[in-house]
């Protein structure tokens, strides 16, 4: 093969790498595509293949294995609705059965009877062919018989034409009457008095026709404005009457007709009635009520109406046992309301999700888990626009959901933690900026947060230990990946996670060195108080201007003291506390001698005094014991009685937590108030400024607010 020309070389250089890259991408995708018989998650296979990769990682692999939103893909193939959004209105004729049928039901029946009908048609066709053959033979033998048949057919055709012509005239008259009647009864006016009379008949007389009318009226109210109905609702009062009565009383009425106690929440009670005449009579009304309520949940925006509707729908959760497709639709509608709502709406939505799993078993656990996980991760994409308390509620409720089936949740958690670990390894090896940004994103942090809480909540389970080891290695890797001063908030969260795991699982995790590293950061001598406020609770990375201010050093010291206090509190009654506190005390003393800020020296000195006092207390108790260190049972029982007492170190930790909470609550209010004072004192002269400084110093001793006050006054 000769050399390529200039144009050919240019074309190959421009297009050939992309072609090869696309081929590799398609090859990887096809290799990782699971079969239908495989019950493992697609994400689990992707993570495992990423672990055993031979170094040929392409950008397509990275996006496949590092996408937090697409880890657990939602499989909606089984969520096929059995019919449209509505079955139509029920017949209000008492003599007719209220059985609504749709095209899909007919299709199912056709599919079911297709084989039987084909066999019958084949037999009829064979009989007709035999008769035709015998008739042809008879025509050939007897010509007179042929003439007789022709005359007979002509007379029969003329009679049938006369008969059908008379029927057409009658039909025209009847259709004219029907048109007149339909014009008068096309729309039925619903008034408040009519709804009240129907409600009274249902409650007192147990009228089924009145109940059918109410179900139709409720359907019309739920679909109001979205389709043409045969009912006209007079006013808002009528609409509220229909809505309130059906949601408040429908469940009790249906249970009364089916003779199911109100406290019964077992799906078997519905499944046992599926072939009974009672269920066949009530089923269309129950289905119409459930469908209308689900349609209402998709259209209403008022939070109170949504919360009330969901609460009442929850009481009828067992009726969904007869309608699996409607139950799948409930999950699809409720999960977004749980994630995007707030307060009562989110609480009532989560109770419905929880009941779906508890009533219908673990078959629906995977569906609820995947949808709630994806909704939670999508909600955590930007913490600046989301209420932190709402995110905390979503996290706690999701962990409660996982605790309903710990075994399955552990498998899901293993896949998620493996994915997080792969992202971390990729960031360390490749130094990929996108992977590094993903690690200090809120989605990544919240993924770790939910699994830390899940492991802490279910620490007594034996299957939690592999997850515990993996999550600790992951958190340590993150804290070591970002040693810079700008990532103090992220490192603080890592230490809080490790403290929580250590406290709940009863294992020692060395976090003191990570905490004391915060005291090593220095601020230049010309650094002053920053006038700009930073919301540390909503940031994982500090701005650069914050690092050059005195506020940064104060934040490091206060955070280190709080985290060290929590770490020491857990082991303050352990027999090895004196050895545990030796190195931290040495480093604290070095910082105390080095720093020149008096307020920080006082905070550190108080911590050292409390730790040294607790060391003397434990050392004194340890000198009096008679057992050896190898007696593990006696070591575990050491100072168990003193644990229940209110010791000095416990009181000190409570005071530290209270001060930290007060600073968080007043951090956004204090600067505005002091700014007003500063404007007034600027016109009043130096004496007024001196008075405000004295007041600020007085506030330091009593409330610990010197940092915020001095920032505004000295600026």
XYZ file of C-alpha atoms in Angstrom:
715
model
C 0.000 0.000 0.000
C 1.470 3.329 -1.049
C 1.698 6.462 0.967
C -1.441 8.502 1.539
C -1.770 11.841 -0.082
C -2.021 15.126 1.752
C -5.814 15.244 1.671
C -6.102 11.592 2.684
C -3.763 12.095 5.636
C -5.716 15.179 6.701
C -9.016 13.293 6.432
C -7.670 10.313 8.447
C -6.232 12.581 11.136
C -9.528 14.393 11.463
C -12.009 11.519 11.286
C -10.255 8.224 12.008
C -9.754 8.683 15.807
C -13.404 9.523 16.279
C -14.434 6.464 14.262
C -12.246 4.169 16.347
C -13.469 5.823 19.507
C -17.098 5.295 18.491
C -16.371 1.635 17.688
C -14.802 1.112 21.106
C -17.769 2.842 22.710
C -20.288 0.623 20.929
C -18.243 -2.464 21.707
C -18.173 -1.610 25.411
C -21.881 -0.886 25.502
C -22.772 -4.145 23.801
C -20.501 -6.116 26.114
C -22.096 -4.595 29.192
C -25.688 -4.995 28.081
C -27.317 -7.607 30.372
C -29.720 -10.276 29.247
C -33.361 -10.356 30.285
C -32.814 -13.431 32.436
C -30.120 -11.700 34.495
C -31.578 -10.372 37.732
C -28.616 -8.194 38.702
C -28.718 -4.451 38.295
C -27.147 -2.943 35.198
C -25.276 -0.499 37.400
C -23.691 -3.305 39.427
C -22.312 -4.888 36.270
C -20.962 -1.558 35.075
C -19.142 -0.995 38.361
C -17.658 -4.500 38.346
C -16.438 -4.191 34.766
C -14.907 -0.836 35.644
C -12.983 -2.459 38.494
C -11.425 -5.129 36.286
C -10.765 -2.869 33.310
C -7.361 -3.188 31.671
C -6.596 0.512 31.461
C -8.533 1.254 28.268
C -10.936 3.662 29.974
C -12.533 6.000 27.507
C -14.622 9.073 28.164
C -17.758 7.093 27.405
C -16.927 4.622 30.181
C -16.453 7.465 32.624
C -19.852 8.948 31.890
C -21.483 5.543 32.172
C -19.969 4.696 35.538
C -19.903 8.137 37.175
C -23.431 9.324 36.480
C -25.097 9.469 39.880
C -28.552 10.039 38.411
C -28.452 6.964 36.180
C -27.025 4.465 38.653
C -30.364 2.736 39.251
C -32.222 2.884 35.957
C -36.001 3.016 36.245
C -37.635 0.136 34.428
C -41.161 1.251 33.577
C -41.831 -1.586 31.138
C -44.007 -3.396 33.678
C -45.975 -0.250 34.454
C -48.368 -0.712 31.566
C -51.710 0.817 32.319
C -54.673 -1.432 31.773
C -56.690 1.309 30.084
C -56.933 5.050 29.637
C -57.135 7.666 32.372
C -60.817 6.953 32.798
C -63.207 4.047 32.367
C -66.048 6.390 31.590
C -69.169 7.027 33.595
C -71.044 4.213 35.295
C -74.587 3.290 34.370
C -77.082 4.720 36.857
C -79.785 2.201 35.910
C -80.295 -0.069 38.946
C -81.284 -3.011 36.740
C -78.045 -2.924 34.772
C -74.728 -4.158 36.067
C -72.118 -1.443 36.557
C -69.412 -3.220 34.652
C -67.422 -0.834 32.508
C -65.530 -2.345 29.668
C -62.833 -0.902 27.493
C -60.955 -1.736 24.349
C -58.098 -3.398 26.133
C -60.422 -5.705 28.041
C -62.033 -6.728 24.740
C -58.613 -7.243 23.219
C -57.613 -9.475 26.094
C -60.762 -11.531 25.673
C -60.145 -11.773 21.932
C -56.621 -12.990 22.562
C -57.897 -15.473 25.101
C -60.560 -16.915 22.757
C -58.623 -16.608 19.542
C -57.546 -20.211 19.460
C -61.037 -21.520 20.271
C -62.731 -19.391 17.593
C -60.245 -20.418 14.920
C -60.984 -24.115 15.555
C -64.760 -23.565 15.374
C -64.493 -21.566 12.149
C -62.382 -24.256 10.575
C -65.019 -26.900 11.343
C -67.853 -24.733 9.949
C -65.868 -24.054 6.785
C -65.306 -27.772 6.227
C -69.029 -28.501 6.649
C -69.968 -25.757 4.177
C -67.563 -27.045 1.551
C -69.009 -30.543 1.836
C -72.583 -29.201 1.480
C -71.599 -27.132 -1.539
C -70.057 -30.144 -3.237
C -73.174 -32.254 -2.656
C -75.368 -29.390 -3.941
C -73.321 -29.079 -7.142
C -73.670 -32.782 -7.775
C -77.457 -32.504 -7.333
C -77.657 -29.622 -9.828
C -75.892 -31.659 -12.459
C -78.202 -34.645 -12.002
C -81.586 -32.734 -11.868
C -82.030 -29.562 -14.088
C -85.591 -28.995 -12.800
C -84.200 -28.527 -9.300
C -81.983 -25.706 -10.565
C -84.996 -23.788 -11.973
C -86.840 -24.233 -8.680
C -83.948 -22.729 -6.691
C -83.754 -19.668 -8.957
C -87.476 -18.869 -8.592
C -87.339 -19.412 -4.836
C -84.374 -17.055 -4.351
C -86.084 -14.231 -6.328
C -89.223 -14.344 -4.136
C -87.186 -14.386 -0.926
C -85.073 -11.382 -1.941
C -88.153 -9.239 -2.754
C -89.764 -10.019 0.635
C -86.641 -9.143 2.607
C -86.303 -5.808 0.764
C -89.875 -4.828 1.663
C -89.313 -5.783 5.270
C -86.088 -3.738 5.647
C -87.675 -0.701 4.004
C -90.404 -0.675 6.670
C -87.824 -0.996 9.438
C -85.821 1.938 8.057
C -88.871 4.189 8.316
C -89.438 3.124 11.903
C -85.784 3.678 12.772
C -85.888 7.206 11.364
C -88.781 8.045 13.652
C -87.047 6.513 16.662
C -83.767 8.280 15.985
C -85.597 11.564 15.797
C -87.060 10.953 19.236
C -83.664 9.941 20.609
C -82.097 13.143 19.312
C -84.721 15.195 21.066
C -84.226 13.322 24.328
C -80.436 13.545 24.152
C -80.643 17.251 23.556
C -82.596 17.682 26.771
C -80.564 15.226 28.851
C -77.130 15.870 27.377
C -75.986 17.850 30.434
C -77.097 17.130 33.961
C -76.899 20.011 36.429
C -75.316 19.179 39.775
C -76.384 21.393 42.640
C -75.427 21.407 46.288
C -78.904 20.291 47.353
C -78.810 17.371 44.907
C -75.401 16.240 46.207
C -76.637 16.499 49.791
C -79.710 14.411 49.006
C -77.584 11.737 47.355
C -75.207 11.755 50.299
C -78.106 11.361 52.718
C -79.515 8.458 50.712
C -76.163 6.695 50.704
C -75.584 7.164 54.423
C -79.067 6.442 55.733
C -80.705 4.244 53.090
C -77.531 2.646 51.621
C -78.778 3.463 48.136
C -76.495 1.987 45.476
C -77.982 4.130 42.688
C -77.237 7.276 44.697
C -73.705 6.031 45.311
C -73.252 5.448 41.577
C -74.456 8.988 40.889
C -71.983 10.355 43.438
C -69.127 8.378 41.905
C -70.010 9.811 38.477
C -70.269 13.305 39.947
C -66.880 12.876 41.637
C -65.350 11.797 38.342
C -66.814 14.860 36.645
C -65.430 17.105 39.391
C -61.936 15.604 39.114
C -61.921 15.947 35.310
C -63.435 19.421 35.357
C -61.836 21.575 32.674
C -59.970 18.676 31.036
C -62.743 16.950 29.118
C -66.383 17.398 28.189
C -68.681 15.719 30.687
C -72.394 15.098 30.844
C -72.529 16.893 34.195
C -72.462 20.618 34.925
C -71.274 21.643 38.393
C -73.230 24.681 39.504
C -70.680 26.450 41.711
C -67.627 26.033 43.947
C -69.755 24.988 46.891
C -71.108 22.047 44.921
C -67.600 21.058 43.886
C -66.402 21.167 47.501
C -69.393 19.090 48.632
C -68.632 16.358 46.079
C -64.931 16.416 46.813
C -65.252 16.405 50.605
C -67.936 13.720 50.815
C -66.253 11.250 48.467
C -62.792 11.536 49.975
C -64.109 11.441 53.540
C -66.728 8.705 53.207
C -65.929 6.605 50.121
C -63.533 4.272 51.898
C -65.969 3.552 54.733
C -68.855 3.051 52.275
C -66.919 0.590 50.110
C -65.708 -1.309 53.153
C -69.295 -1.494 54.431
C -70.568 -2.910 51.139
C -67.755 -5.468 51.058
C -67.971 -6.142 54.831
C -64.289 -5.325 55.421
C -63.373 -3.797 58.818
C -61.842 -0.332 58.730
C -58.743 -1.558 60.581
C -58.090 -4.320 58.025
C -55.006 -3.501 55.937
C -54.352 -6.932 54.400
C -54.476 -7.297 50.639
C -55.729 -10.889 50.980
C -59.099 -9.572 52.142
C -59.584 -8.054 48.679
C -58.133 -10.951 46.726
C -60.493 -13.384 48.455
C -63.511 -11.349 47.287
C -62.527 -11.072 43.614
C -64.881 -13.845 42.445
C -67.822 -12.978 44.690
C -71.008 -11.185 43.485
C -70.447 -8.434 46.059
C -67.079 -7.517 44.563
C -68.374 -7.623 40.983
C -71.049 -5.099 41.931
C -68.730 -2.748 43.836
C -65.593 -3.111 41.687
C -66.550 -0.543 38.970
C -67.314 2.097 41.604
C -64.076 1.434 43.504
C -62.020 1.583 40.332
C -63.672 4.792 39.172
C -63.072 6.397 42.584
C -59.401 5.423 42.655
C -58.832 6.541 39.079
C -60.508 9.880 39.632
C -58.458 10.513 42.766
C -55.198 9.742 40.964
C -56.200 12.054 38.126
C -56.952 14.761 40.699
C -53.475 14.389 42.229
C -51.885 15.105 38.850
C -53.906 18.269 38.278
C -54.218 19.986 41.668
C -51.515 22.410 42.810
C -52.909 23.421 46.201
C -50.773 21.785 48.918
C -53.615 21.381 51.425
C -55.896 19.662 48.911
C -53.054 17.382 47.819
C -52.194 16.435 51.404
C -55.839 15.693 52.266
C -56.366 13.659 49.080
C -53.231 11.600 49.680
C -54.202 10.966 53.302
C -57.623 9.666 52.298
C -56.149 7.645 49.432
C -53.822 5.989 51.914
C -56.812 4.633 53.871
C -57.984 2.846 50.690
C -54.586 1.376 49.855
C -55.789 -2.245 50.122
C -58.220 -1.765 47.205
C -55.230 -1.395 44.867
C -54.601 -5.123 45.310
C -57.244 -5.708 42.631
C -55.701 -3.121 40.271
C -51.891 -3.602 39.993
C -51.555 -1.058 37.185
C -53.205 1.594 39.361
C -50.798 0.750 42.178
C -47.867 1.361 39.830
C -49.431 4.674 38.890
C -49.706 5.597 42.573
C -45.939 5.195 42.949
C -45.282 7.300 39.862
C -47.468 10.139 41.134
C -46.642 10.067 44.858
C -42.828 9.978 44.685
C -42.457 13.389 42.959
C -44.870 14.905 45.492
C -42.728 13.460 48.295
C -39.552 14.961 46.840
C -40.812 18.375 45.726
C -43.434 19.054 48.363
C -42.904 20.082 51.923
C -44.314 19.715 55.392
C -47.539 17.734 55.540
C -47.530 16.915 51.828
C -44.140 15.186 51.946
C -45.012 13.378 55.171
C -48.327 12.023 53.889
C -46.728 11.046 50.564
C -44.008 9.078 52.308
C -46.569 7.238 54.433
C -48.253 6.066 51.231
C -44.926 4.817 49.845
C -44.225 3.053 53.116
C -47.673 1.413 53.100
C -47.189 0.175 49.550
C -44.164 -1.830 50.680
C -45.652 -3.021 53.971
C -49.033 -4.025 52.477
C -47.955 -5.448 49.131
C -44.656 -7.000 50.187
C -41.124 -6.727 48.913
C -42.207 -7.071 45.275
C -42.670 -3.305 45.125
C -39.598 -2.468 47.210
C -37.236 -2.203 44.238
C -39.599 0.136 42.402
C -40.084 2.406 45.412
C -36.365 2.349 46.222
C -35.214 3.302 42.732
C -37.762 6.063 42.287
C -37.191 7.621 45.712
C -33.401 7.389 45.339
C -33.423 9.083 41.935
C -35.841 11.744 43.143
C -33.673 12.442 46.202
C -30.441 12.715 44.182
C -32.113 15.011 41.649
C -33.385 17.198 44.497
C -29.860 17.523 45.947
C -28.367 18.882 42.744
C -28.379 22.455 44.103
C -28.592 23.018 47.848
C -28.753 26.804 47.567
C -32.330 26.733 46.262
C -33.593 23.939 48.531
C -34.560 24.068 52.175
C -31.969 22.196 54.240
C -34.634 20.893 56.625
C -36.584 19.434 53.714
C -33.460 17.666 52.423
C -32.878 16.308 55.911
C -36.440 14.996 56.020
C -36.038 13.339 52.611
C -32.814 11.707 53.767
C -34.320 10.393 57.006
C -37.447 9.099 55.307
C -35.398 7.381 52.591
C -33.292 5.648 55.243
C -36.485 4.516 56.987
C -37.641 3.112 53.655
C -34.370 1.215 53.265
C -34.720 -0.192 56.771
C -37.919 -1.996 55.732
C -35.808 -4.484 53.766
C -32.231 -4.322 55.033
C -30.957 -7.186 52.891
C -32.039 -5.652 49.593
C -30.938 -2.205 50.729
C -27.459 -3.537 51.519
C -27.142 -4.835 47.965
C -28.225 -1.481 46.576
C -25.909 0.378 48.960
C -22.996 -1.824 47.881
C -23.551 -0.846 44.247
C -23.797 2.845 45.126
C -20.678 2.862 47.324
C -18.731 0.984 44.636
C -19.720 3.660 42.158
C -18.602 6.427 44.540
C -15.302 4.626 45.115
C -14.757 4.259 41.373
C -15.258 8.008 40.893
C -12.712 8.652 43.646
C -10.142 6.265 42.124
C -10.633 7.800 38.707
C -10.079 11.286 40.153
C -6.839 10.182 41.844
C -5.388 8.239 38.917
C -6.409 10.351 35.957
C -6.603 13.710 37.755
C -9.791 14.336 35.811
C -11.242 17.748 36.647
C -14.804 16.588 35.982
C -14.435 13.671 38.398
C -12.901 15.956 41.043
C -15.774 18.443 40.678
C -18.240 15.587 41.006
C -16.682 14.557 44.337
C -17.217 17.932 46.013
C -20.710 18.262 44.565
C -23.787 18.055 46.769
C -25.089 14.968 44.997
C -21.929 13.040 45.832
C -21.952 14.286 49.436
C -25.625 13.433 49.942
C -25.065 9.923 48.557
C -22.471 9.346 51.269
C -24.712 10.977 53.840
C -27.644 8.608 53.272
C -25.464 5.499 53.432
C -23.692 6.708 56.580
C -27.075 7.213 58.218
C -28.310 3.835 56.930
C -25.276 2.012 58.340
C -25.546 3.885 61.645
C -29.253 3.068 61.936
C -28.779 -0.637 61.183
C -25.405 -1.094 62.877
C -26.557 -4.235 64.686
C -27.094 -6.136 61.432
C -24.314 -8.568 60.560
C -24.406 -7.714 56.839
C -23.543 -4.076 57.547
C -19.850 -4.766 58.303
C -18.649 -4.926 54.641
C -20.444 -1.658 53.932
C -18.925 -0.096 57.049
C -15.381 -0.879 55.947
C -15.974 0.394 52.411
C -17.592 3.655 53.514
C -14.775 4.410 55.993
C -12.130 3.893 53.294
C -14.129 6.074 50.924
C -14.463 8.951 53.420
C -10.770 8.806 54.329
C -9.893 8.906 50.642
C -12.019 12.008 50.109
C -10.490 13.834 53.087
C -6.966 13.047 51.835
C -7.804 14.077 48.261
C -8.655 17.640 49.328
C -6.052 18.766 51.887
C -6.325 22.434 50.867
C -7.815 25.119 53.064
C -10.644 25.878 50.625
C -12.171 22.437 51.263
C -12.632 22.854 55.019
C -16.458 22.389 54.767
C -16.051 19.092 52.883
C -13.411 17.820 55.320
C -15.668 18.832 58.198
C -18.456 16.700 56.785
C -16.060 13.773 56.382
C -15.082 14.023 60.066
C -18.744 14.253 61.106
C -19.508 11.107 59.098
C -16.628 9.241 60.727
C -17.710 10.378 64.204
C -21.255 9.178 63.538
C -20.078 5.782 62.304
C -17.723 5.411 65.257
C -20.419 6.314 67.753
C -23.134 4.069 66.320
C -20.952 1.043 65.533
C -18.762 1.256 68.663
C -15.453 1.131 66.787
C -12.502 3.477 67.109
C -11.807 5.627 64.040
C -8.760 7.934 64.340
C -10.070 11.365 63.349
C -8.041 13.561 65.726
C -5.250 14.108 63.191
C -7.762 15.199 60.531
C -9.314 17.654 62.972
C -6.051 19.120 64.239
C -4.888 19.772 60.685
C -7.421 22.611 60.628
C -5.322 24.459 63.206
C -2.279 24.457 60.923
C -3.774 26.859 58.377
C -2.394 30.363 58.718
C -3.687 33.826 57.842
C -1.416 36.626 56.659
C -0.687 39.427 59.139
C -2.549 41.972 57.052
C -5.640 39.786 57.055
C -8.708 41.468 58.540
C -12.345 40.722 59.126
C -14.330 40.022 55.985
C -17.423 42.106 55.375
C -18.970 39.524 53.058
C -20.922 36.755 54.716
C -20.539 33.158 53.577
C -23.164 30.495 54.138
C -20.909 27.669 55.235
C -23.872 25.314 55.624
C -24.645 25.518 51.886
C -21.055 25.365 50.588
C -18.548 22.561 50.224
C -15.784 24.854 48.990
C -14.813 28.242 50.446
C -14.258 31.328 48.274
C -10.694 32.619 47.993
C -11.382 35.984 49.644
C -12.547 34.159 52.785
C -9.105 32.520 53.206
C -7.387 35.897 53.622
C -9.616 37.051 56.481
C -9.523 36.533 60.208
C -12.958 34.904 59.988
C -11.375 31.885 58.334
C -9.026 31.205 61.272
C -11.842 31.615 63.778
C -14.038 29.228 61.798
C -11.249 26.626 61.737
C -10.681 26.842 65.491
C -14.349 26.747 66.484
C -15.018 23.824 64.125
C -11.981 21.897 65.387
C -13.025 22.387 69.016
C -16.555 21.175 68.289
C -15.412 18.083 66.381
C -12.723 17.193 68.947
C -15.252 17.515 71.761
C -17.593 15.085 70.001
C -14.719 12.648 69.400
C -13.484 12.813 73.014
C -17.018 12.503 74.421
C -17.468 9.097 72.813
C -14.293 7.721 74.464
C -14.308 9.822 77.641
C -15.246 6.743 79.747
C -13.007 4.281 77.934
C -10.075 2.776 79.767
C -7.636 3.945 77.051
C -8.678 7.610 77.106
C -5.374 8.887 78.588
C -3.380 7.402 75.695
C -5.974 8.560 73.152
C -5.733 12.190 74.309
C -1.942 12.435 74.595
C -1.022 13.516 71.042
C -4.055 15.831 70.582
C -3.117 17.618 73.827
C 0.441 18.160 72.600
C -0.757 19.714 69.336
C -3.342 21.849 71.120
C -0.653 23.229 73.432
C 1.520 24.142 70.437
C -1.354 26.034 68.856
C -2.119 27.756 72.156
C 1.465 29.001 72.407
C 1.605 30.091 68.772
C -1.650 32.036 68.372
C -1.976 35.662 69.475
C -5.791 36.033 69.291
C -7.020 36.063 72.875
C -10.546 34.844 72.103
C -9.167 31.740 70.343
C -6.674 31.099 73.142
C -9.519 31.035 75.684
C -11.523 28.518 73.643
C -8.548 26.186 73.171
C -7.441 26.548 76.810
C -10.877 25.555 78.053
C -10.853 22.432 75.858
C -7.404 21.417 77.108
C -8.441 21.887 80.746
C -11.517 19.704 80.305
C -9.561 16.962 78.522
C -6.804 16.960 81.144
C -9.385 16.831 83.921
C -11.037 13.809 82.290
C -7.625 12.142 81.804
C -6.935 12.443 85.539
C -10.383 11.045 86.334
C -9.939 7.972 84.103
C -6.342 7.447 85.253
C -7.419 7.476 88.888
C -10.170 4.931 88.261
C -7.829 2.787 86.189
C -5.229 2.618 88.955
C -7.778 1.050 91.298
C -8.823 -1.855 89.029
C -7.552 -5.392 89.593
C -8.046 -6.930 86.112
C -5.479 -7.096 83.322
C -5.833 -5.491 79.855
C -6.434 -8.951 78.366
C -9.708 -9.277 80.271
C -11.876 -7.802 77.499
C -15.168 -8.283 79.347
C -13.963 -6.271 82.322
C -12.484 -3.627 80.033
C -15.838 -3.197 78.293
C -17.599 -2.772 81.649
C -15.113 -0.134 82.835
C -16.894 3.069 84.049
C -20.284 1.895 82.801
C -21.968 3.184 85.947
C -20.321 6.636 85.618
C -21.564 6.870 82.015
C -25.094 7.549 83.212
C -23.921 10.434 85.415
C -23.632 14.033 84.288
C -19.847 14.372 84.293
C -17.969 17.677 83.775
C -16.857 16.751 80.270
C -20.447 15.917 79.286
C -21.575 19.333 80.526
C -18.760 20.984 78.598
C -19.779 19.245 75.357
C -23.392 20.376 75.785
C -22.236 23.984 76.175
C -20.132 23.715 72.996
C -23.091 22.381 71.013
C -25.403 25.108 72.334
C -22.956 27.866 71.373
C -22.522 26.416 67.899
C -26.303 26.310 67.437
C -26.694 29.917 68.619
C -24.055 31.076 66.152
C -25.832 29.327 63.308
C -29.180 30.893 64.233
C -27.816 34.456 64.604
C -25.271 34.407 61.774
C -27.682 35.975 59.251
C -29.340 38.494 61.566
C -26.442 40.043 63.450
C -24.644 41.845 60.569
C -27.754 43.825 59.590
C -28.342 45.059 63.127
C -24.723 46.164 63.586
C -24.667 47.906 60.215
C -27.457 50.191 61.439
C -25.472 50.960 64.596
C -22.390 51.763 62.567
C -24.236 54.287 60.413
C -25.599 56.031 63.490
C -22.244 56.129 65.311
C -20.462 57.471 62.250
C -22.441 60.710 62.628
C -22.169 60.750 66.400
C -18.387 60.901 66.727
C -15.650 58.766 68.260
C -17.259 58.554 71.691
C -20.268 56.727 70.354
C -17.981 54.330 68.514
C -16.116 53.574 71.713
C -19.375 52.845 73.498
C -20.442 50.388 70.771
C -17.068 48.643 71.035
C -17.495 48.233 74.766
C -20.937 46.797 74.215
C -19.451 44.395 71.695
C -16.781 43.303 74.198
C -19.477 42.772 76.800
C -21.371 40.547 74.394
C -18.271 38.402 73.946
C -18.293 37.122 77.505
C -22.012 36.505 77.733
C -23.036 35.282 74.282
C -19.827 34.695 72.333
C -20.811 36.997 69.432
C -17.633 39.077 69.192
C -16.780 37.716 65.785
C -19.912 38.967 64.067
C -20.022 42.308 65.928
C -16.381 43.250 65.376
C -16.618 42.353 61.693
C -19.103 45.159 61.117
C -17.717 47.770 63.542
C -14.040 47.581 62.739
C -14.720 47.366 59.007
